[in-house]
Short mmCIF file of C-alpha atoms in Angstrom, two decimals:
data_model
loop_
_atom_site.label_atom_id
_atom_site.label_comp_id
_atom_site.label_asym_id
_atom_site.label_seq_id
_atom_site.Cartn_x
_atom_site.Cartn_y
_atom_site.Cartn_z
CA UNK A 283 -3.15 14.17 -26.28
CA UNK A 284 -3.54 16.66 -23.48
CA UNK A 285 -7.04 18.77 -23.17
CA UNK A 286 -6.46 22.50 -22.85
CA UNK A 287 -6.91 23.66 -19.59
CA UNK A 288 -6.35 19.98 -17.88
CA UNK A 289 -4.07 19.58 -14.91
CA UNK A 290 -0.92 17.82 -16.03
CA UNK A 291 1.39 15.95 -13.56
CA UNK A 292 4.60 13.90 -13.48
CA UNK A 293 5.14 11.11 -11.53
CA UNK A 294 8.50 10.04 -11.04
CA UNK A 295 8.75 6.89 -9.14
CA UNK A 296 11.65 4.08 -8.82
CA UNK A 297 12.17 0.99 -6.27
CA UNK A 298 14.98 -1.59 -5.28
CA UNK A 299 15.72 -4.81 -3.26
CA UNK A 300 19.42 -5.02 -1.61
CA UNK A 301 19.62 -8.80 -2.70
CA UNK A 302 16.82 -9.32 -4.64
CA UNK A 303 15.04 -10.46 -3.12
CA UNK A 304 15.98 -8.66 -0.19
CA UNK A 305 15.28 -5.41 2.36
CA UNK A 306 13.07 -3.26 -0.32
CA UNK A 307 11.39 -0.08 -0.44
CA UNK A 308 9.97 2.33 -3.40
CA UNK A 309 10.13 6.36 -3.57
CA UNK A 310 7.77 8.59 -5.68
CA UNK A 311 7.93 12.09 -5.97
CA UNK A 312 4.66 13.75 -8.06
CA UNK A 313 5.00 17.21 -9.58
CA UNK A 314 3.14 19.60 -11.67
CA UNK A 315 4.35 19.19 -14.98
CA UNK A 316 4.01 23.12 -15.64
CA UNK A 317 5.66 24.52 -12.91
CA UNK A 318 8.03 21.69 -12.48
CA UNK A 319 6.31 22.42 -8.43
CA UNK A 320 7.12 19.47 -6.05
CA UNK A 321 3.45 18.47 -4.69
CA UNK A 322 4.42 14.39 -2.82
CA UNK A 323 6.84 12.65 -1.53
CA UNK A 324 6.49 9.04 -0.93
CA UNK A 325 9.09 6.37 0.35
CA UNK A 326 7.77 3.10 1.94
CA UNK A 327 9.52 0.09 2.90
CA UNK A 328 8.36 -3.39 1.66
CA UNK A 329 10.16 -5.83 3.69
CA UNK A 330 11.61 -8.58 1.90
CA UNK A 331 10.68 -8.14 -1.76
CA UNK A 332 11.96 -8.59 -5.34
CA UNK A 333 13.60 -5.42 -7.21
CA UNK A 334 10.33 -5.69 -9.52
CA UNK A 335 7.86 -6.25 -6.71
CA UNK A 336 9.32 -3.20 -5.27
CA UNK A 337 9.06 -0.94 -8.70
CA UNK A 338 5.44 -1.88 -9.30
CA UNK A 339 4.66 -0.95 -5.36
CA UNK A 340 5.78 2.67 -6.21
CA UNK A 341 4.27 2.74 -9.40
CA UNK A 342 0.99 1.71 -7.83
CA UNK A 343 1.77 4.08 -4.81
CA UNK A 344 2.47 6.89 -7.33
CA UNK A 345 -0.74 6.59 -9.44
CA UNK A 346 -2.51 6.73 -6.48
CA UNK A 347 -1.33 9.79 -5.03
CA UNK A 348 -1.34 11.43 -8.87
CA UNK A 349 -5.14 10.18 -8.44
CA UNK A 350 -5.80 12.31 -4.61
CA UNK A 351 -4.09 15.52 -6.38
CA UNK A 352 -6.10 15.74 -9.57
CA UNK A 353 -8.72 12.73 -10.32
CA UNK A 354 -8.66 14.24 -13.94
CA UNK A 355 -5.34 15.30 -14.42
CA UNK A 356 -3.02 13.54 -17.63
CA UNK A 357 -0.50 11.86 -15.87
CA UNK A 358 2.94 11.24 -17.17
CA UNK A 359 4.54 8.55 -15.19
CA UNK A 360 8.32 8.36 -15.57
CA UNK A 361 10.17 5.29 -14.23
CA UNK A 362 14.23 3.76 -15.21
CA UNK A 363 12.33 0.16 -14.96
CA UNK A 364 12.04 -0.75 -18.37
CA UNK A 365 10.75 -3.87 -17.64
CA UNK A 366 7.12 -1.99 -15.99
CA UNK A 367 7.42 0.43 -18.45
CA UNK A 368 6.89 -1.65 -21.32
CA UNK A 369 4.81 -4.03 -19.32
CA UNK A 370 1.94 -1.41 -18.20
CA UNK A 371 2.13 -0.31 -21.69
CA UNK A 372 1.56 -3.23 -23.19
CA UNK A 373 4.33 -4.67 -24.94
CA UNK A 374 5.65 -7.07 -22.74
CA UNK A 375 3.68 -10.11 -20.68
CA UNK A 376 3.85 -10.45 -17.25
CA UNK A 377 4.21 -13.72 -15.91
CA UNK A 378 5.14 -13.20 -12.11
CA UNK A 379 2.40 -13.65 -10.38
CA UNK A 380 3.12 -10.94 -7.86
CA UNK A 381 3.74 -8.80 -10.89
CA UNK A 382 0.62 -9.25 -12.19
CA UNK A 383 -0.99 -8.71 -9.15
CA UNK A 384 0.66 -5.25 -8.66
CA UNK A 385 -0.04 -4.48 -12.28
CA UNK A 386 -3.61 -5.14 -11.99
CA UNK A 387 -3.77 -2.87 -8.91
CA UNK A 388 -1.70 -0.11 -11.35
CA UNK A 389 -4.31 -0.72 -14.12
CA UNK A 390 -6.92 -0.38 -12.01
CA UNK A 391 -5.66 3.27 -11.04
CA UNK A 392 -5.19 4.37 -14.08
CA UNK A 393 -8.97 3.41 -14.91
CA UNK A 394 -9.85 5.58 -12.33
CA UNK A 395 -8.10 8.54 -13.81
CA UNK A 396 -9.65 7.58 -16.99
CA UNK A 397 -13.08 7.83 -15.83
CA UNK A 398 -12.48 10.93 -14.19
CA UNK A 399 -11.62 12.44 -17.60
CA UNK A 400 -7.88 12.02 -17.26
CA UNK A 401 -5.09 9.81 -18.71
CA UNK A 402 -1.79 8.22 -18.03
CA UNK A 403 1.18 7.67 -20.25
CA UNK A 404 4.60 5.51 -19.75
CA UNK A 405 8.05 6.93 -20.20
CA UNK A 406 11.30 5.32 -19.52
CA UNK A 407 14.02 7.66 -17.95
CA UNK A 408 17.58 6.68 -17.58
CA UNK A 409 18.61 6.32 -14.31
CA UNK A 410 20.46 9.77 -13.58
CA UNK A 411 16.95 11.57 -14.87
CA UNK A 412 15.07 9.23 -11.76
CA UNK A 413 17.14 10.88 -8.79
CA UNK A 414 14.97 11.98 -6.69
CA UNK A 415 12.95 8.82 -6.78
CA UNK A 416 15.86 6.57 -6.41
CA UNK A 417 17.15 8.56 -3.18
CA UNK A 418 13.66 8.11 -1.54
CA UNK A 419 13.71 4.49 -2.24
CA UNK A 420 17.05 4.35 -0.76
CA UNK A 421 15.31 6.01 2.21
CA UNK A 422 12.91 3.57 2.09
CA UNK A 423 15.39 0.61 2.13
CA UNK A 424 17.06 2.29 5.22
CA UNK A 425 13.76 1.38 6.93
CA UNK A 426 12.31 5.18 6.53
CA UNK A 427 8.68 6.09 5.79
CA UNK A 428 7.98 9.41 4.13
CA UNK A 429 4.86 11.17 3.33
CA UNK A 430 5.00 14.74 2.55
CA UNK A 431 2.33 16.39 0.75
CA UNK A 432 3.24 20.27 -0.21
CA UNK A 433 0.56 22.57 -0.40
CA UNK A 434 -0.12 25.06 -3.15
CA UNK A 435 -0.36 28.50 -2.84
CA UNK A 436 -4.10 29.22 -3.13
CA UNK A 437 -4.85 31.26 -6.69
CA UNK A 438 -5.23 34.77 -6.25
CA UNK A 439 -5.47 34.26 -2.66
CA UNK A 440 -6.50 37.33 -0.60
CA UNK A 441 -6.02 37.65 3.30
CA UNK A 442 -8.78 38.02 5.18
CA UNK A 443 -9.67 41.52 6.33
CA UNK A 444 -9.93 41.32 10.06
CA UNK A 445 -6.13 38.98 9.50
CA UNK A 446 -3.29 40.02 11.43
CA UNK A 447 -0.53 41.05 9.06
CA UNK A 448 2.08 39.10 10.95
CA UNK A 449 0.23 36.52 12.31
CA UNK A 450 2.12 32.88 12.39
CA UNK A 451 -0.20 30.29 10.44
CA UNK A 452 -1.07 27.19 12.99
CA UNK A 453 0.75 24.22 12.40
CA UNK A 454 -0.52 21.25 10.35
CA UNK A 455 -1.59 18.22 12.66
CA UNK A 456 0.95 15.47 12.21
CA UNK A 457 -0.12 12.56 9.53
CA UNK A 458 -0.36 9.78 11.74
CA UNK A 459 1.89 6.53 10.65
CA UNK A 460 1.06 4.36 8.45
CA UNK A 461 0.06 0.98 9.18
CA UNK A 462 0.74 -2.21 7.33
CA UNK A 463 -1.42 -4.93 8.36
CA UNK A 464 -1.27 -8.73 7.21
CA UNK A 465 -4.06 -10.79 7.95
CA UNK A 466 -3.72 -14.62 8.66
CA UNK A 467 -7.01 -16.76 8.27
CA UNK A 468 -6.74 -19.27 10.88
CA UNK A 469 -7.69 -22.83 10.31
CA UNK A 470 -4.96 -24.15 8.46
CA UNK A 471 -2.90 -27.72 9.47
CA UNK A 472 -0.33 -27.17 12.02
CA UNK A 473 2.18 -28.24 9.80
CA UNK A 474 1.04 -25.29 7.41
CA UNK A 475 2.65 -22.62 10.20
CA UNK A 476 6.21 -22.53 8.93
CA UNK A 477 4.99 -21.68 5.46
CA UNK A 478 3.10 -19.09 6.85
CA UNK A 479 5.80 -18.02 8.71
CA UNK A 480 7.82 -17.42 6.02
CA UNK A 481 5.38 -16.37 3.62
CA UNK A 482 4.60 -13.45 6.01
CA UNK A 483 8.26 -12.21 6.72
CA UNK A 484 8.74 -11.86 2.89
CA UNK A 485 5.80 -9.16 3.78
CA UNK A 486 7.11 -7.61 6.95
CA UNK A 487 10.21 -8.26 9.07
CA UNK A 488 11.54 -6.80 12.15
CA UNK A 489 11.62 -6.64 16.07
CA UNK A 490 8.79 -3.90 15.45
CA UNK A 491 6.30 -6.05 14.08
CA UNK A 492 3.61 -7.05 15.98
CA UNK A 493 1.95 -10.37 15.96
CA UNK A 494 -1.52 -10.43 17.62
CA UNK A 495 -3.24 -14.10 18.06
CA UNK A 496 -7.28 -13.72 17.86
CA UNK A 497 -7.43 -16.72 20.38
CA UNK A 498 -6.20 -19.52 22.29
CA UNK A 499 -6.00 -21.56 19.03
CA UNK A 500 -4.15 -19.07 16.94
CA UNK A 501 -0.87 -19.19 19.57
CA UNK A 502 0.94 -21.59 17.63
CA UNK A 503 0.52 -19.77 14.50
CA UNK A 504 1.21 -16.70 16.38
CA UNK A 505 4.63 -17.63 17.37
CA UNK A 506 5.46 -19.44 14.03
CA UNK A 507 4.87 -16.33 12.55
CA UNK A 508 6.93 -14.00 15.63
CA UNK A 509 10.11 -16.53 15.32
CA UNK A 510 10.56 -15.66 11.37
CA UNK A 511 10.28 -12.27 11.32
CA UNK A 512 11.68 -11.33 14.35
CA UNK A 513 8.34 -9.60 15.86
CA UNK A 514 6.65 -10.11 19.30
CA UNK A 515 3.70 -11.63 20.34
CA UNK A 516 0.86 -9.82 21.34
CA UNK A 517 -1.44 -11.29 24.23
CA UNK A 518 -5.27 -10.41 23.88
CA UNK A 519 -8.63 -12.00 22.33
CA UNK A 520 -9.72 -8.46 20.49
CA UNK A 521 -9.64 -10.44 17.34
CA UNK A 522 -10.70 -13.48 18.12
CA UNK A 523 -13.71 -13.00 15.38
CA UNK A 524 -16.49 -14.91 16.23
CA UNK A 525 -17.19 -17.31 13.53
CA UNK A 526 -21.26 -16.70 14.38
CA UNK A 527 -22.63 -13.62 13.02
CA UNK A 528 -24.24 -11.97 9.66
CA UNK A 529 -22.31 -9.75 9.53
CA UNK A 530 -18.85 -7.61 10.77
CA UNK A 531 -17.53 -9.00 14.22
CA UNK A 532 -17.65 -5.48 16.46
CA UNK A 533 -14.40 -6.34 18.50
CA UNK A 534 -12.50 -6.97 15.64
CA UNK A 535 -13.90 -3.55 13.48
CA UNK A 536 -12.73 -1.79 17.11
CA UNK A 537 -9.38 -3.29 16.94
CA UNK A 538 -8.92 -2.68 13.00
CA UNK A 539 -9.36 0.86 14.41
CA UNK A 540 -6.97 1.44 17.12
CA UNK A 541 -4.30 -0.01 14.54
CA UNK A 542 -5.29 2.37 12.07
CA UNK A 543 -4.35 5.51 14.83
CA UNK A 544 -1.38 3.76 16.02
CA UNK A 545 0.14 2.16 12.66
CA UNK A 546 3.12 0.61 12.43
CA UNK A 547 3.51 -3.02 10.74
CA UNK A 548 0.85 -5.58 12.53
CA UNK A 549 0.32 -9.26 12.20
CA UNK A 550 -2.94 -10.88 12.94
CA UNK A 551 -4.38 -14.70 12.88
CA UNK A 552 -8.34 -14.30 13.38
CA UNK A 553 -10.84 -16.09 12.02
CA UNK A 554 -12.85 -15.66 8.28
CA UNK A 555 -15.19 -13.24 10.05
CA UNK A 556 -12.15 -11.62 11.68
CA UNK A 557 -10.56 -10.83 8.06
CA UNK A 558 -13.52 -10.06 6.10
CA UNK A 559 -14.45 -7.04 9.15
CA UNK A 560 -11.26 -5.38 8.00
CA UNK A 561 -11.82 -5.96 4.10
CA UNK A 562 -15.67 -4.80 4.28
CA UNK A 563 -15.01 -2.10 6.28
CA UNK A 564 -12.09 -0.90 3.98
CA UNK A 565 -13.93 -1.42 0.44
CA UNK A 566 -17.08 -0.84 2.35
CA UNK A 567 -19.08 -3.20 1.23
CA UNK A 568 -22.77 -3.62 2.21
CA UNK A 569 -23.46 -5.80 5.16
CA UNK A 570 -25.56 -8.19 3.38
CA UNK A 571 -22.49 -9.01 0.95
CA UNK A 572 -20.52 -9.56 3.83
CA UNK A 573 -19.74 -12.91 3.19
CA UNK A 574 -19.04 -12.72 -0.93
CA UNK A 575 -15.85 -12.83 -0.52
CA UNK A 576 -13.44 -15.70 -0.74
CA UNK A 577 -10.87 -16.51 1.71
CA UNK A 578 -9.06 -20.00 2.70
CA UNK A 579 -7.95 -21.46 5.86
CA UNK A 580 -3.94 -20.05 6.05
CA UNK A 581 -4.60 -17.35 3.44
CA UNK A 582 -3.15 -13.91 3.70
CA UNK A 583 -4.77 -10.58 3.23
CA UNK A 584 -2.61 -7.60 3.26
CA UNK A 585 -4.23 -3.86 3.93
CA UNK A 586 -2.54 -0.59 4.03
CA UNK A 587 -3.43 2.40 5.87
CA UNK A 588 -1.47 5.67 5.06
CA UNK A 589 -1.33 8.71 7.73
CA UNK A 590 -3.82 10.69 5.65
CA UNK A 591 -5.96 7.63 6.96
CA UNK A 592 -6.54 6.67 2.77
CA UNK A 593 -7.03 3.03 2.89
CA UNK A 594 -6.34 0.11 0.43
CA UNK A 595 -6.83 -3.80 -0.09
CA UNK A 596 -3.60 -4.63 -1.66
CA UNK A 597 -4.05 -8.31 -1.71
CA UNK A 598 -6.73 -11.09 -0.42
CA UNK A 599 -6.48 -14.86 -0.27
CA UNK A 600 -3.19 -15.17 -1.21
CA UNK A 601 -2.72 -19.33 -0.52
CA UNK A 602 0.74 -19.94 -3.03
CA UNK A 603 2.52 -20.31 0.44
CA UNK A 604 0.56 -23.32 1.38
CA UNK A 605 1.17 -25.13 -2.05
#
């Protein structure tokens, strides 16, 4: 049940795979359930993906951007996937292990709304009521990346007394792009490279990918990765990630941070030290837990960084590729 007086938004949010898997992308428009005002619009593409992969990316996407609006708002997300409908609201299992990642992250979300004082309900739509969604993630599956955030007209708002009556508000700075980066722990057997290959281009895929090799050793691994997803090697020890050290390697937090202002989708091999700088310094977590976390020789970590520079973790040790 809604509290009087609490902010109430819709999320309307929808994704697809041309071949399932294939090229996929998610689109999520978030509106003020009141005024029926459009506040974001999100499309992101996924690479190569499933269809469901892809619909639990937006929903995940679109909880998270109902969460920057209004932490405390009752959410009503609306989505023609009956499948994560009934799945997120308990009903069905999920036994995909990607699913259930993605579901956990969605979950997660919606526990932060919850502890703001908000809440967040499922409703299936039929397609034809999911439009606007489903043209984003169309954009999205043309390779597109959208982030528009509409502002509201302030309430009551006054202009200031010395204002000039005509005067031409200054433009918003442009959001910067986003950047989707996939970590590669180096270490693993040579013979381990094609499966990381190909585990990686199911992430990303493209000529504008760019693979960056911490070191001398990480080459190999480097090009295994270039050659399946069509990317380009990057020369350059920034993240070579000293495996010494208490604590975050300094190159590598410098790096993370020049691919955080120019985005784009980025492959790196570093070390363990190398891939827990970026984590820590994304969940920031307290140098003396530095090295808590778990992470395998050939694992993946995936971070995303949108142009508003909000940061997640949206996977870490992932090792089902080396199997």
């Amino acid at each position: 049940m809604t509290a009087a007086g609490r902010r109430r938004l819709v999320v309307e949010t929808d994704g697809g795979s041309r071949g399932n898997p294939g090229v996929a992308g998610y689109g999520v428009v978030v509106r003020d359930a009141g005024t029926g005002r459009l506040l974001v619009e999100l499309a992101q593409p996924l690479g190569l993906a499933s269809n469901n992969v892809a619909e639990y990316s937006g929903l995940v996407a679109g909880l998270e951007a109902a969460l920057e609006v209004a932490p405390d708002a009752d959410v009503e997300v609306r989505m023609d996937s009956k499948l994560v409908v009934e799945q997120m609201s308990g009903r069905w299992k999920i036994k995909h292990e990607d699913m259930r990642r993605l579901a956990l992250l969605a979950r997660d979300v919606c526990s932060r709304i919850a502890r703001a004082g908000g809440s967040v309900d499922f409703r299936w739509v039929p397609r034809e009521q999911n439009a606007d969604a489903d043209a984003l993630s169309n954009e999205a599956m043309d390779g597109h990346t959208v982030r528009r955030v509409h502002a509201e007209p302030a309430p009551d708002a006054e202009p200031a007394p010395d204002a000039e009556p005509h005067a031409e508000p200054a433009p918003a700075p442009e959001p910067r792009r986003p950047l989707r980066l996939v970590l590669v722990q180096r270490g693993a057997d040579p013979s381990a490279h094609e499966r990381v290959g190909r585990a990686v281009a199911r992430l990303v895929s493209g000529p504008s990918v760019r693979v960056a090799a911490g070191g001398p050793e990480d080459r190999p691994a480097a090009a295994a990765i270039a050659e399946r997803t069509g990317g380009a090697v990057e020369e350059g020890d920034a993240w070579a990630g000293a495996r010494e050290g208490p604590g975050p390697d300094e190159r590598v937090r410098a790096a993370y941070g020049r691919l955080v202002s120019q985005g784009g989708d980025v492959v790196v091999v570093t070390s363990r030290r190398g891939v827990l700088t970026v984590v820590t310094e994304v969940l920031a977590v307290p140098a003396e837990r530095f090295w808590v976390l778990a992470t395998a020789p050939g694992s993946l970590t995936g971070v995303e960084v949108w142009g508003d520079g909000t940061a997640t973790v949206a996977f870490t040790n992932r090792t089902d590729h080396l199997a």
